[in-house]
Amino acid sequence: MVKTSDLKVKEVVCFTEGRRLGNITDLEIDVETGKITAIVVPGFSRFLGILGRSEDVVIPWENITKIGTDVLLVDLSKLKNYKGLAEI
């Protein structure tokens, strides 16, 4: 069993790229079942943060491959709108 407060302090890492995505900023929950359907991490910063950030990345729960003590490992290669490292 994992508490939502414990999830928010874990760092999210895309294991296919070895890239840190940051900490969870929000959760999407199915109100009928009470289950978490997705996690939300901040968008990527554009040009040293001067030009702001891109849209937040919504990661479906099924894309989480491992919940460790310090990190959540996710696979973003299955996301339709994710462009990977080319996005930066």
JSON list of C-alpha atoms in Angstrom, two decimals:
[
{"chain": "A", "resi": 1, "resn": "MET", "atom": "CA", "xyz": [0.00, 0.00, 0.00]},
{"chain": "A", "resi": 2, "resn": "VAL", "atom": "CA", "xyz": [1.35, 3.42, -0.97]},
{"chain": "A", "resi": 3, "resn": "LYS", "atom": "CA", "xyz": [0.00, 6.73, 0.37]},
{"chain": "A", "resi": 4, "resn": "THR", "atom": "CA", "xyz": [-0.50, 9.63, -2.02]},
{"chain": "A", "resi": 5, "resn": "SER", "atom": "CA", "xyz": [1.64, 11.81, 0.23]},
{"chain": "A", "resi": 6, "resn": "ASP", "atom": "CA", "xyz": [4.48, 9.28, -0.17]},
{"chain": "A", "resi": 7, "resn": "LEU", "atom": "CA", "xyz": [4.10, 9.36, -3.96]},
{"chain": "A", "resi": 8, "resn": "LYS", "atom": "CA", "xyz": [4.43, 13.14, -4.15]},
{"chain": "A", "resi": 9, "resn": "VAL", "atom": "CA", "xyz": [7.93, 13.16, -2.65]},
{"chain": "A", "resi": 10, "resn": "LYS", "atom": "CA", "xyz": [9.32, 10.51, -5.00]},
{"chain": "A", "resi": 11, "resn": "GLU", "atom": "CA", "xyz": [11.22, 11.59, -8.09]},
{"chain": "A", "resi": 12, "resn": "VAL", "atom": "CA", "xyz": [9.83, 10.39, -11.41]},
{"chain": "A", "resi": 13, "resn": "VAL", "atom": "CA", "xyz": [12.42, 8.96, -13.83]},
{"chain": "A", "resi": 14, "resn": "CYS", "atom": "CA", "xyz": [11.88, 7.77, -17.39]},
{"chain": "A", "resi": 15, "resn": "PHE", "atom": "CA", "xyz": [13.94, 4.59, -17.47]},
{"chain": "A", "resi": 16, "resn": "THR", "atom": "CA", "xyz": [14.02, 4.34, -21.28]},
{"chain": "A", "resi": 17, "resn": "GLU", "atom": "CA", "xyz": [15.85, 7.68, -21.55]},
{"chain": "A", "resi": 18, "resn": "GLY", "atom": "CA", "xyz": [17.42, 7.85, -18.10]},
{"chain": "A", "resi": 19, "resn": "ARG", "atom": "CA", "xyz": [15.83, 11.25, -17.68]},
{"chain": "A", "resi": 20, "resn": "ARG", "atom": "CA", "xyz": [14.55, 12.88, -14.49]},
{"chain": "A", "resi": 21, "resn": "LEU", "atom": "CA", "xyz": [11.08, 14.29, -14.94]},
{"chain": "A", "resi": 22, "resn": "GLY", "atom": "CA", "xyz": [10.69, 15.84, -11.50]},
{"chain": "A", "resi": 23, "resn": "ASN", "atom": "CA", "xyz": [8.25, 15.21, -8.69]},
{"chain": "A", "resi": 24, "resn": "ILE", "atom": "CA", "xyz": [4.56, 14.49, -9.02]},
{"chain": "A", "resi": 25, "resn": "THR", "atom": "CA", "xyz": [2.54, 17.70, -9.02]},
{"chain": "A", "resi": 26, "resn": "ASP", "atom": "CA", "xyz": [-0.91, 16.18, -9.28]},
{"chain": "A", "resi": 27, "resn": "LEU", "atom": "CA", "xyz": [-2.84, 12.90, -9.45]},
{"chain": "A", "resi": 28, "resn": "GLU", "atom": "CA", "xyz": [-5.81, 11.93, -11.60]},
{"chain": "A", "resi": 29, "resn": "ILE", "atom": "CA", "xyz": [-8.30, 9.78, -9.70]},
{"chain": "A", "resi": 30, "resn": "ASP", "atom": "CA", "xyz": [-11.33, 7.90, -10.97]},
{"chain": "A", "resi": 31, "resn": "VAL", "atom": "CA", "xyz": [-14.04, 9.15, -8.61]},
{"chain": "A", "resi": 32, "resn": "GLU", "atom": "CA", "xyz": [-16.21, 6.07, -9.11]},
{"chain": "A", "resi": 33, "resn": "THR", "atom": "CA", "xyz": [-13.54, 3.53, -8.14]},
{"chain": "A", "resi": 34, "resn": "GLY", "atom": "CA", "xyz": [-11.23, 5.75, -6.07]},
{"chain": "A", "resi": 35, "resn": "LYS", "atom": "CA", "xyz": [-8.20, 4.45, -7.99]},
{"chain": "A", "resi": 36, "resn": "ILE", "atom": "CA", "xyz": [-5.37, 6.60, -9.34]},
{"chain": "A", "resi": 37, "resn": "THR", "atom": "CA", "xyz": [-5.53, 6.65, -13.14]},
{"chain": "A", "resi": 38, "resn": "ALA", "atom": "CA", "xyz": [-2.55, 8.91, -13.87]},
{"chain": "A", "resi": 39, "resn": "ILE", "atom": "CA", "xyz": [0.20, 11.03, -12.36]},
{"chain": "A", "resi": 40, "resn": "VAL", "atom": "CA", "xyz": [1.13, 14.51, -13.53]},
{"chain": "A", "resi": 41, "resn": "VAL", "atom": "CA", "xyz": [4.68, 15.88, -13.64]},
{"chain": "A", "resi": 42, "resn": "PRO", "atom": "CA", "xyz": [5.74, 19.40, -14.64]},
{"chain": "A", "resi": 43, "resn": "GLY", "atom": "CA", "xyz": [6.42, 20.15, -18.29]},
{"chain": "A", "resi": 44, "resn": "PHE", "atom": "CA", "xyz": [9.96, 20.57, -19.54]},
{"chain": "A", "resi": 45, "resn": "SER", "atom": "CA", "xyz": [11.59, 23.95, -19.22]},
{"chain": "A", "resi": 46, "resn": "ARG", "atom": "CA", "xyz": [12.29, 25.76, -22.48]},
{"chain": "A", "resi": 47, "resn": "PHE", "atom": "CA", "xyz": [15.60, 27.48, -23.11]},
{"chain": "A", "resi": 48, "resn": "LEU", "atom": "CA", "xyz": [16.99, 27.73, -19.58]},
{"chain": "A", "resi": 49, "resn": "GLY", "atom": "CA", "xyz": [13.53, 28.49, -18.19]},
{"chain": "A", "resi": 50, "resn": "ILE", "atom": "CA", "xyz": [13.38, 31.90, -19.89]},
{"chain": "A", "resi": 51, "resn": "LEU", "atom": "CA", "xyz": [10.62, 30.86, -22.28]},
{"chain": "A", "resi": 52, "resn": "GLY", "atom": "CA", "xyz": [8.60, 29.08, -19.60]},
{"chain": "A", "resi": 53, "resn": "ARG", "atom": "CA", "xyz": [7.60, 25.45, -19.57]},
{"chain": "A", "resi": 54, "resn": "SER", "atom": "CA", "xyz": [5.77, 23.15, -21.92]},
{"chain": "A", "resi": 55, "resn": "GLU", "atom": "CA", "xyz": [2.49, 21.55, -20.86]},
{"chain": "A", "resi": 56, "resn": "ASP", "atom": "CA", "xyz": [2.49, 19.16, -17.92]},
{"chain": "A", "resi": 57, "resn": "VAL", "atom": "CA", "xyz": [3.13, 15.50, -18.74]},
{"chain": "A", "resi": 58, "resn": "VAL", "atom": "CA", "xyz": [0.24, 13.19, -17.81]},
{"chain": "A", "resi": 59, "resn": "ILE", "atom": "CA", "xyz": [1.50, 9.64, -17.29]},
{"chain": "A", "resi": 60, "resn": "PRO", "atom": "CA", "xyz": [-1.12, 6.87, -17.14]},
{"chain": "A", "resi": 61, "resn": "TRP", "atom": "CA", "xyz": [-0.83, 4.59, -14.12]},
{"chain": "A", "resi": 62, "resn": "GLU", "atom": "CA", "xyz": [-0.12, 1.57, -16.35]},
{"chain": "A", "resi": 63, "resn": "ASN", "atom": "CA", "xyz": [3.08, 3.29, -17.59]},
{"chain": "A", "resi": 64, "resn": "ILE", "atom": "CA", "xyz": [4.59, 3.15, -14.09]},
{"chain": "A", "resi": 65, "resn": "THR", "atom": "CA", "xyz": [6.90, 0.17, -14.11]},
{"chain": "A", "resi": 66, "resn": "LYS", "atom": "CA", "xyz": [8.37, 0.30, -10.59]},
{"chain": "A", "resi": 67, "resn": "ILE", "atom": "CA", "xyz": [7.72, 2.20, -7.37]},
{"chain": "A", "resi": 68, "resn": "GLY", "atom": "CA", "xyz": [10.95, 2.30, -5.38]},
{"chain": "A", "resi": 69, "resn": "THR", "atom": "CA", "xyz": [11.80, 3.88, -2.07]},
{"chain": "A", "resi": 70, "resn": "ASP", "atom": "CA", "xyz": [13.02, 7.12, -3.68]},
{"chain": "A", "resi": 71, "resn": "VAL", "atom": "CA", "xyz": [11.86, 7.03, -7.31]},
{"chain": "A", "resi": 72, "resn": "LEU", "atom": "CA", "xyz": [9.05, 6.04, -9.64]},
{"chain": "A", "resi": 73, "resn": "LEU", "atom": "CA", "xyz": [10.27, 4.46, -12.86]},
{"chain": "A", "resi": 74, "resn": "VAL", "atom": "CA", "xyz": [8.04, 5.15, -15.84]},
{"chain": "A", "resi": 75, "resn": "ASP", "atom": "CA", "xyz": [8.02, 4.15, -19.50]},
{"chain": "A", "resi": 76, "resn": "LEU", "atom": "CA", "xyz": [7.07, 7.10, -21.67]},
{"chain": "A", "resi": 77, "resn": "SER", "atom": "CA", "xyz": [7.77, 5.39, -24.99]},
{"chain": "A", "resi": 78, "resn": "LYS", "atom": "CA", "xyz": [4.14, 4.17, -25.03]},
{"chain": "A", "resi": 79, "resn": "LEU", "atom": "CA", "xyz": [2.64, 7.68, -24.78]},
{"chain": "A", "resi": 80, "resn": "LYS", "atom": "CA", "xyz": [1.20, 8.98, -28.03]},
{"chain": "A", "resi": 81, "resn": "ASN", "atom": "CA", "xyz": [2.04, 12.68, -27.57]},
{"chain": "A", "resi": 82, "resn": "TYR", "atom": "CA", "xyz": [5.45, 12.26, -25.94]},
{"chain": "A", "resi": 83, "resn": "LYS", "atom": "CA", "xyz": [8.35, 13.38, -28.13]},
{"chain": "A", "resi": 84, "resn": "GLY", "atom": "CA", "xyz": [11.17, 12.32, -25.80]},
{"chain": "A", "resi": 85, "resn": "LEU", "atom": "CA", "xyz": [14.48, 14.14, -25.64]},
{"chain": "A", "resi": 86, "resn": "ALA", "atom": "CA", "xyz": [13.70, 15.92, -28.91]},
{"chain": "A", "resi": 87, "resn": "GLU", "atom": "CA", "xyz": [11.16, 17.99, -26.98]},
{"chain": "A", "resi": 88, "resn": "ILE", "atom": "CA", "xyz": [13.76, 20.03, -25.13]}
]
